[in-house]
PDB file of C-alpha atoms in Angstrom:
ATOM      1  CA  ASP A   1     -12.106 -12.025   0.337  1.00  0.00           C
ATOM      2  CA  ILE A   2      -9.059 -10.658   2.100  1.00  0.00           C
ATOM      3  CA  VAL A   3      -9.672  -7.144   3.410  1.00  0.00           C
ATOM      4  CA  MET A   4      -6.664  -4.832   3.591  1.00  0.00           C
ATOM      5  CA  THR A   5      -6.780  -1.971   6.091  1.00  0.00           C
ATOM      6  CA  GLN A   6      -4.187   0.770   6.158  1.00  0.00           C
ATOM      7  CA  SER A   7      -3.439   3.259   8.903  1.00  0.00           C
ATOM      8  CA  PRO A   8      -3.358   6.156   9.096  1.00  0.00           C
ATOM      9  CA  ASP A   9      -5.436   7.486   6.202  1.00  0.00           C
ATOM     10  CA  SER A  10      -3.047  10.425   5.959  1.00  0.00           C
ATOM     11  CA  LEU A  11       0.057  11.748   7.637  1.00  0.00           C
ATOM     12  CA  ALA A  12       2.182  14.837   7.466  1.00  0.00           C
ATOM     13  CA  VAL A  13       5.901  14.465   8.065  1.00  0.00           C
ATOM     14  CA  SER A  14       8.696  17.013   8.053  1.00  0.00           C
ATOM     15  CA  LEU A  15      11.330  16.707   5.370  1.00  0.00           C
ATOM     16  CA  GLY A  16      14.073  14.366   6.514  1.00  0.00           C
ATOM     17  CA  GLU A  17      11.879  12.707   9.122  1.00  0.00           C
ATOM     18  CA  ARG A  18      10.528   9.156   9.169  1.00  0.00           C
ATOM     19  CA  ALA A  19       7.145   8.188   7.758  1.00  0.00           C
ATOM     20  CA  THR A  20       5.505   4.935   8.784  1.00  0.00           C
ATOM     21  CA  ILE A  21       2.458   3.376   7.154  1.00  0.00           C
ATOM     22  CA  ASN A  22       0.741   0.282   8.470  1.00  0.00           C
ATOM     23  CA  CYS A  23      -1.232  -2.341   6.599  1.00  0.00           C
ATOM     24  CA  LYS A  24      -3.261  -5.141   8.147  1.00  0.00           C
ATOM     25  CA  SER A  25      -4.829  -8.043   6.280  1.00  0.00           C
ATOM     26  CA  SER A  26      -7.974  -9.819   7.476  1.00  0.00           C
ATOM     27  CA  GLN A  27      -6.220 -13.168   7.081  1.00  0.00           C
ATOM     28  CA  THR A  28      -2.660 -14.280   6.678  1.00  0.00           C
ATOM     29  CA  VAL A  29      -0.882 -13.642   3.390  1.00  0.00           C
ATOM     30  CA  LEU A  30       2.085 -15.758   4.460  1.00  0.00           C
ATOM     31  CA  PHE A  31       2.341 -18.967   2.455  1.00  0.00           C
ATOM     32  CA  SER A  32       3.893 -21.496   4.773  1.00  0.00           C
ATOM     33  CA  SER A  33       5.270 -23.701   1.997  1.00  0.00           C
ATOM     34  CA  ASN A  34       7.741 -21.073   0.829  1.00  0.00           C
ATOM     35  CA  ASN A  35       7.655 -18.674   3.805  1.00  0.00           C
ATOM     36  CA  ARG A  36       6.803 -15.743   1.537  1.00  0.00           C
ATOM     37  CA  ASN A  37       4.401 -12.936   2.298  1.00  0.00           C
ATOM     38  CA  TYR A  38       2.234 -12.125  -0.730  1.00  0.00           C
ATOM     39  CA  LEU A  39       2.139  -8.403  -0.053  1.00  0.00           C
ATOM     40  CA  ALA A  40       3.149  -5.437  -2.201  1.00  0.00           C
ATOM     41  CA  TRP A  41       3.423  -1.685  -1.724  1.00  0.00           C
ATOM     42  CA  TYR A  42       2.721   0.899  -4.424  1.00  0.00           C
ATOM     43  CA  GLN A  43       3.283   4.629  -4.691  1.00  0.00           C
ATOM     44  CA  GLN A  44       0.889   6.805  -6.671  1.00  0.00           C
ATOM     45  CA  LYS A  45       1.641  10.434  -7.403  1.00  0.00           C
ATOM     46  CA  PRO A  46      -1.110  12.790  -8.642  1.00  0.00           C
ATOM     47  CA  GLY A  47      -2.077  12.154 -12.242  1.00  0.00           C
ATOM     48  CA  GLN A  48       0.148   9.083 -12.520  1.00  0.00           C
ATOM     49  CA  PRO A  49      -0.454   5.341 -12.413  1.00  0.00           C
ATOM     50  CA  PRO A  50       0.714   3.398  -9.379  1.00  0.00           C
ATOM     51  CA  LYS A  51       4.344   2.358  -9.196  1.00  0.00           C
ATOM     52  CA  LEU A  52       5.449  -0.884  -7.597  1.00  0.00           C
ATOM     53  CA  LEU A  53       7.863  -0.158  -4.748  1.00  0.00           C
ATOM     54  CA  ILE A  54       8.080  -3.381  -2.762  1.00  0.00           C
ATOM     55  CA  SER A  55       7.045  -6.970  -3.366  1.00  0.00           C
ATOM     56  CA  TRP A  56       7.032  -9.997  -1.050  1.00  0.00           C
ATOM     57  CA  ALA A  57       6.576  -7.553   1.839  1.00  0.00           C
ATOM     58  CA  SER A  58      10.220  -6.484   1.929  1.00  0.00           C
ATOM     59  CA  THR A  59      11.870  -6.796  -1.507  1.00  0.00           C
ATOM     60  CA  ARG A  60      12.584  -3.365  -2.917  1.00  0.00           C
ATOM     61  CA  GLU A  61      12.133  -3.106  -6.683  1.00  0.00           C
ATOM     62  CA  SER A  62      15.014  -2.056  -8.899  1.00  0.00           C
ATOM     63  CA  GLY A  63      15.565   1.694  -8.845  1.00  0.00           C
ATOM     64  CA  VAL A  64      13.562   2.315  -5.681  1.00  0.00           C
ATOM     65  CA  PRO A  65      15.581   4.430  -3.221  1.00  0.00           C
ATOM     66  CA  ASP A  66      16.782   2.586  -0.163  1.00  0.00           C
ATOM     67  CA  ARG A  67      14.980   5.017   2.135  1.00  0.00           C
ATOM     68  CA  PHE A  68      11.893   2.907   1.349  1.00  0.00           C
ATOM     69  CA  SER A  69      11.659  -0.342   3.283  1.00  0.00           C
ATOM     70  CA  GLY A  70       8.977  -2.903   3.964  1.00  0.00           C
ATOM     71  CA  SER A  71       8.594  -5.196   6.931  1.00  0.00           C
ATOM     72  CA  GLY A  72       6.126  -7.475   8.645  1.00  0.00           C
ATOM     73  CA  SER A  73       4.699 -10.945   8.245  1.00  0.00           C
ATOM     74  CA  GLY A  74       1.430 -12.805   8.379  1.00  0.00           C
ATOM     75  CA  THR A  75      -1.222 -10.118   8.760  1.00  0.00           C
ATOM     76  CA  ASP A  76       0.697  -7.005   9.845  1.00  0.00           C
ATOM     77  CA  PHE A  77       2.967  -5.008   7.582  1.00  0.00           C
ATOM     78  CA  THR A  78       4.747  -1.675   7.541  1.00  0.00           C
ATOM     79  CA  LEU A  79       6.142   0.615   4.871  1.00  0.00           C
ATOM     80  CA  THR A  80       8.785   2.985   6.191  1.00  0.00           C
ATOM     81  CA  ILE A  81      10.259   6.016   4.495  1.00  0.00           C
ATOM     82  CA  SER A  82      13.350   6.636   6.578  1.00  0.00           C
ATOM     83  CA  SER A  83      13.961  10.239   5.545  1.00  0.00           C
ATOM     84  CA  LEU A  84      11.087  11.890   3.724  1.00  0.00           C
ATOM     85  CA  GLN A  85      11.965  13.769   0.566  1.00  0.00           C
ATOM     86  CA  ALA A  86       9.713  16.227  -1.254  1.00  0.00           C
ATOM     87  CA  GLU A  87       9.333  13.795  -4.164  1.00  0.00           C
ATOM     88  CA  ASP A  88       7.858  11.169  -1.819  1.00  0.00           C
ATOM     89  CA  VAL A  89       4.605  13.093  -1.491  1.00  0.00           C
ATOM     90  CA  ALA A  90       2.081  10.583  -2.805  1.00  0.00           C
ATOM     91  CA  VAL A  91      -0.595   8.091  -1.865  1.00  0.00           C
ATOM     92  CA  TYR A  92       0.705   4.687  -0.832  1.00  0.00           C
ATOM     93  CA  TYR A  93      -1.242   1.441  -1.191  1.00  0.00           C
ATOM     94  CA  CYS A  94      -0.659  -2.059   0.082  1.00  0.00           C
ATOM     95  CA  GLN A  95      -2.017  -4.987  -1.928  1.00  0.00           C
ATOM     96  CA  GLN A  96      -2.266  -8.714  -1.340  1.00  0.00           C
ATOM     97  CA  TYR A  97      -1.787 -11.320  -4.036  1.00  0.00           C
ATOM     98  CA  TYR A  98      -2.243 -14.429  -1.905  1.00  0.00           C
ATOM     99  CA  GLY A  99      -4.220 -17.419  -3.127  1.00  0.00           C
ATOM    100  CA  ALA A 100      -7.057 -17.149  -5.593  1.00  0.00           C
ATOM    101  CA  PRO A 101      -8.362 -13.768  -6.726  1.00  0.00           C
ATOM    102  CA  PRO A 102      -9.737 -11.252  -5.958  1.00  0.00           C
ATOM    103  CA  ARG A 103      -6.684  -9.127  -5.458  1.00  0.00           C
ATOM    104  CA  THR A 104      -7.369  -6.435  -2.905  1.00  0.00           C
ATOM    105  CA  PHE A 105      -5.784  -3.120  -2.025  1.00  0.00           C
ATOM    106  CA  GLY A 106      -5.752  -1.088   1.130  1.00  0.00           C
ATOM    107  CA  GLN A 107      -7.674   2.192   1.008  1.00  0.00           C
ATOM    108  CA  GLY A 108      -4.480   4.211   0.633  1.00  0.00           C
ATOM    109  CA  THR A 109      -2.427   6.497   2.856  1.00  0.00           C
ATOM    110  CA  LYS A 110      -1.719  10.049   1.756  1.00  0.00           C
ATOM    111  CA  VAL A 111       1.728  11.311   2.721  1.00  0.00           C
ATOM    112  CA  GLU A 112       2.312  15.059   2.818  1.00  0.00           C
ATOM    113  CA  VAL A 113       5.070  17.382   3.965  1.00  0.00           C
ATOM    114  CA  LYS A 114       4.486  19.100   7.294  1.00  0.00           C
TER     115      LYS A 114
ATOM    116  CA  GLU B   1      10.980  -0.773 -22.665  1.00  0.00           C
ATOM    117  CA  VAL B   2       7.684  -2.158 -21.422  1.00  0.00           C
ATOM    118  CA  GLN B   3       4.718  -0.063 -22.502  1.00  0.00           C
ATOM    119  CA  LEU B   4       1.009  -0.507 -21.896  1.00  0.00           C
ATOM    120  CA  VAL B   5      -1.352   1.868 -23.683  1.00  0.00           C
ATOM    121  CA  GLU B   6      -5.065   1.859 -22.939  1.00  0.00           C
ATOM    122  CA  SER B   7      -7.766   3.186 -25.220  1.00  0.00           C
ATOM    123  CA  GLY B   8     -11.514   3.081 -25.646  1.00  0.00           C
ATOM    124  CA  GLY B   9     -12.677   5.100 -22.673  1.00  0.00           C
ATOM    125  CA  GLY B  10     -15.304   7.796 -22.910  1.00  0.00           C
ATOM    126  CA  LEU B  11     -18.753   8.932 -21.852  1.00  0.00           C
ATOM    127  CA  VAL B  12     -21.501   6.322 -21.905  1.00  0.00           C
ATOM    128  CA  GLN B  13     -25.055   6.300 -20.633  1.00  0.00           C
ATOM    129  CA  PRO B  14     -26.149   4.010 -17.811  1.00  0.00           C
ATOM    130  CA  GLY B  15     -26.944   0.584 -19.219  1.00  0.00           C
ATOM    131  CA  GLY B  16     -24.605   1.112 -22.139  1.00  0.00           C
ATOM    132  CA  SER B  17     -21.539  -0.762 -23.296  1.00  0.00           C
ATOM    133  CA  LEU B  18     -17.900   0.045 -23.925  1.00  0.00           C
ATOM    134  CA  ARG B  19     -14.844  -1.927 -24.972  1.00  0.00           C
ATOM    135  CA  LEU B  20     -11.446  -1.019 -23.611  1.00  0.00           C
ATOM    136  CA  SER B  21      -8.201  -2.049 -25.265  1.00  0.00           C
ATOM    137  CA  CYS B  22      -4.648  -2.274 -23.998  1.00  0.00           C
ATOM    138  CA  ALA B  23      -1.765  -2.449 -26.453  1.00  0.00           C
ATOM    139  CA  ALA B  24       1.392  -3.959 -25.016  1.00  0.00           C
ATOM    140  CA  SER B  25       4.967  -3.688 -26.233  1.00  0.00           C
ATOM    141  CA  GLY B  26       8.500  -4.232 -25.023  1.00  0.00           C
ATOM    142  CA  PHE B  27       7.971  -7.745 -23.630  1.00  0.00           C
ATOM    143  CA  THR B  28       6.697 -11.171 -24.638  1.00  0.00           C
ATOM    144  CA  PHE B  29       3.006 -10.490 -24.079  1.00  0.00           C
ATOM    145  CA  SER B  30       1.932 -14.106 -24.368  1.00  0.00           C
ATOM    146  CA  SER B  31       4.083 -15.051 -21.356  1.00  0.00           C
ATOM    147  CA  TYR B  32       2.268 -12.944 -18.770  1.00  0.00           C
ATOM    148  CA  TRP B  33      -0.979 -12.839 -16.881  1.00  0.00           C
ATOM    149  CA  MET B  34      -2.625  -9.478 -17.466  1.00  0.00           C
ATOM    150  CA  SER B  35      -5.084  -7.467 -15.410  1.00  0.00           C
ATOM    151  CA  TRP B  36      -7.394  -4.475 -15.321  1.00  0.00           C
ATOM    152  CA  VAL B  37      -7.443  -2.255 -12.248  1.00  0.00           C
ATOM    153  CA  ARG B  38      -9.735   0.757 -11.850  1.00  0.00           C
ATOM    154  CA  GLN B  39      -9.786   3.901  -9.763  1.00  0.00           C
ATOM    155  CA  ALA B  40     -12.923   5.955  -9.250  1.00  0.00           C
ATOM    156  CA  PRO B  41     -12.369   9.730  -9.115  1.00  0.00           C
ATOM    157  CA  GLY B  42     -10.632  10.645  -5.872  1.00  0.00           C
ATOM    158  CA  LYS B  43     -10.819   7.054  -4.619  1.00  0.00           C
ATOM    159  CA  GLY B  44      -8.524   4.079  -4.171  1.00  0.00           C
ATOM    160  CA  LEU B  45      -7.506   1.208  -6.406  1.00  0.00           C
ATOM    161  CA  GLU B  46      -9.818  -1.697  -7.220  1.00  0.00           C
ATOM    162  CA  TRP B  47      -8.718  -4.826  -9.067  1.00  0.00           C
ATOM    163  CA  VAL B  48     -11.272  -5.683 -11.756  1.00  0.00           C
ATOM    164  CA  ALA B  49     -10.150  -8.785 -13.638  1.00  0.00           C
ATOM    165  CA  ASN B  50      -7.218 -10.854 -14.793  1.00  0.00           C
ATOM    166  CA  ILE B  51      -6.556 -13.308 -17.602  1.00  0.00           C
ATOM    167  CA  LYS B  52      -4.092 -16.139 -18.002  1.00  0.00           C
ATOM    168  CA  GLN B  53      -1.383 -16.185 -20.633  1.00  0.00           C
ATOM    169  CA  ASP B  54      -3.358 -18.291 -23.112  1.00  0.00           C
ATOM    170  CA  GLY B  55      -6.743 -16.786 -22.231  1.00  0.00           C
ATOM    171  CA  SER B  56      -7.993 -20.059 -20.758  1.00  0.00           C
ATOM    172  CA  GLU B  57      -8.639 -18.666 -17.289  1.00  0.00           C
ATOM    173  CA  GLN B  58     -10.224 -15.402 -16.149  1.00  0.00           C
ATOM    174  CA  HIS B  59     -11.150 -13.996 -12.763  1.00  0.00           C
ATOM    175  CA  TYR B  60     -13.357 -11.060 -11.853  1.00  0.00           C
ATOM    176  CA  VAL B  61     -14.254  -8.947  -8.863  1.00  0.00           C
ATOM    177  CA  ASP B  62     -17.804  -9.758  -7.768  1.00  0.00           C
ATOM    178  CA  SER B  63     -19.193  -6.337  -8.701  1.00  0.00           C
ATOM    179  CA  VAL B  64     -18.499  -6.862 -12.426  1.00  0.00           C
ATOM    180  CA  LYS B  65     -19.205 -10.583 -12.810  1.00  0.00           C
ATOM    181  CA  GLY B  66     -21.705 -11.193 -15.594  1.00  0.00           C
ATOM    182  CA  ARG B  67     -21.268  -7.667 -16.952  1.00  0.00           C
ATOM    183  CA  PHE B  68     -17.563  -7.431 -17.869  1.00  0.00           C
ATOM    184  CA  THR B  69     -15.523  -9.824 -19.996  1.00  0.00           C
ATOM    185  CA  ILE B  70     -11.741  -9.810 -20.172  1.00  0.00           C
ATOM    186  CA  SER B  71     -10.049 -11.235 -23.245  1.00  0.00           C
ATOM    187  CA  ARG B  72      -6.753 -11.077 -25.085  1.00  0.00           C
ATOM    188  CA  ASP B  73      -5.251 -11.475 -28.545  1.00  0.00           C
ATOM    189  CA  ASN B  74      -1.662 -12.616 -28.213  1.00  0.00           C
ATOM    190  CA  ALA B  75      -1.062 -12.230 -31.950  1.00  0.00           C
ATOM    191  CA  LYS B  76      -1.827  -8.521 -31.565  1.00  0.00           C
ATOM    192  CA  ASN B  77      -0.192  -8.111 -28.137  1.00  0.00           C
ATOM    193  CA  SER B  78      -3.442  -6.754 -26.763  1.00  0.00           C
ATOM    194  CA  GLN B  79      -5.945  -7.314 -24.034  1.00  0.00           C
ATOM    195  CA  PHE B  80      -9.508  -6.089 -23.843  1.00  0.00           C
ATOM    196  CA  LEU B  81     -12.266  -5.378 -21.366  1.00  0.00           C
ATOM    197  CA  GLN B  82     -15.789  -5.593 -22.725  1.00  0.00           C
ATOM    198  CA  MET B  83     -18.119  -3.739 -20.364  1.00  0.00           C
ATOM    199  CA  LYS B  84     -21.900  -4.057 -20.519  1.00  0.00           C
ATOM    200  CA  SER B  85     -24.814  -2.851 -18.383  1.00  0.00           C
ATOM    201  CA  LEU B  86     -22.636  -0.018 -17.175  1.00  0.00           C
ATOM    202  CA  ARG B  87     -23.588   1.794 -13.989  1.00  0.00           C
ATOM    203  CA  ALA B  88     -22.625   5.113 -12.488  1.00  0.00           C
ATOM    204  CA  ASP B  89     -20.355   3.361  -9.994  1.00  0.00           C
ATOM    205  CA  ASP B  90     -18.293   1.944 -12.879  1.00  0.00           C
ATOM    206  CA  THR B  91     -17.048   5.480 -13.522  1.00  0.00           C
ATOM    207  CA  ALA B  92     -13.281   5.321 -13.108  1.00  0.00           C
ATOM    208  CA  VAL B  93      -9.900   5.417 -14.715  1.00  0.00           C
ATOM    209  CA  TYR B  94      -9.210   1.902 -15.957  1.00  0.00           C
ATOM    210  CA  TYR B  95      -5.586   0.785 -15.870  1.00  0.00           C
ATOM    211  CA  CYS B  96      -4.047  -2.084 -17.791  1.00  0.00           C
ATOM    212  CA  ALA B  97      -1.464  -3.830 -15.628  1.00  0.00           C
ATOM    213  CA  ARG B  98       0.982  -6.668 -16.090  1.00  0.00           C
ATOM    214  CA  VAL B  99       1.269  -9.385 -13.491  1.00  0.00           C
ATOM    215  CA  MET B 100       4.934  -9.755 -12.630  1.00  0.00           C
ATOM    216  CA  ASP B 101       7.048 -12.798 -13.342  1.00  0.00           C
ATOM    217  CA  GLY B 102       5.383 -14.689 -16.173  1.00  0.00           C
ATOM    218  CA  SER B 103       4.487 -17.525 -13.860  1.00  0.00           C
ATOM    219  CA  ARG B 104       1.701 -20.009 -14.494  1.00  0.00           C
ATOM    220  CA  TRP B 105       0.076 -18.650 -11.344  1.00  0.00           C
ATOM    221  CA  PRO B 106      -1.157 -15.047 -10.975  1.00  0.00           C
ATOM    222  CA  ASN B 107       0.240 -14.721  -7.472  1.00  0.00           C
ATOM    223  CA  HIS B 108       2.508 -11.781  -8.135  1.00  0.00           C
ATOM    224  CA  PRO B 109       2.154  -8.017  -7.915  1.00  0.00           C
ATOM    225  CA  PHE B 110       1.558  -5.669 -10.829  1.00  0.00           C
ATOM    226  CA  ASP B 111       4.917  -4.481 -12.095  1.00  0.00           C
ATOM    227  CA  TYR B 112       3.914  -2.327 -15.071  1.00  0.00           C
ATOM    228  CA  TRP B 113       0.886  -0.081 -15.507  1.00  0.00           C
ATOM    229  CA  GLY B 114      -0.488   1.960 -18.343  1.00  0.00           C
ATOM    230  CA  LEU B 115      -1.533   5.584 -17.954  1.00  0.00           C
ATOM    231  CA  GLY B 116      -5.189   4.609 -17.868  1.00  0.00           C
ATOM    232  CA  THR B 117      -8.332   5.466 -19.788  1.00  0.00           C
ATOM    233  CA  LEU B 118     -11.288   7.290 -18.226  1.00  0.00           C
ATOM    234  CA  VAL B 119     -14.745   5.756 -18.374  1.00  0.00           C
ATOM    235  CA  THR B 120     -17.611   8.027 -17.367  1.00  0.00           C
ATOM    236  CA  VAL B 121     -21.078   6.557 -16.958  1.00  0.00           C
ATOM    237  CA  SER B 122     -23.642   9.319 -16.879  1.00  0.00           C
ATOM    238  CA  SER B 123     -26.841  10.437 -18.543  1.00  0.00           C
TER     239      SER B 123
END
């Protein structure tokens, strides 16, 4: 199974500052035939289900603010919030959907306001 | 508008059984892989199972194999999770989730989620 490891487990960022979350997979999630990374990012606010933010490592979903961006390839990925807003306080998860199941998530990164 | 509504959660004793349901609306249910994802209290997300559009293929996380069965009824726009031999570590909110894209392969993220139903396994 592919193990997803996020870092840090939590971070506190001042409003308007940049937040960076890292995600590392135990094996590549890049499919060479189509050059796509099978990696998604989700945001989960307290008491709510997860919300898909980014698919294919860097494709922002419709309606997601452009301060959210995803980057990386192969086994190393990053979610960046360029200017943290109060409504961005949440737990963020990466998830791989490469190959056969199981689908696996990172352990989550809690983002708070400093 | 896509909606997924779970039901069937509750308190069950260890070793007991429970059947979860997910009612879907707002999209062509029979065109999508569907999944169950769970979240233990205060913990992260764990994928549990998925099922192909026509029900002909299912996959499970190792920890539930032989105990849980995923199924669907496309005529009723619903999917189900039959859970048996429940253990304390099955305690979680269980989310119904749609696999994006309607592809023949389940290699897509989860684009819609229900609000979840809480399963508590305790004596």
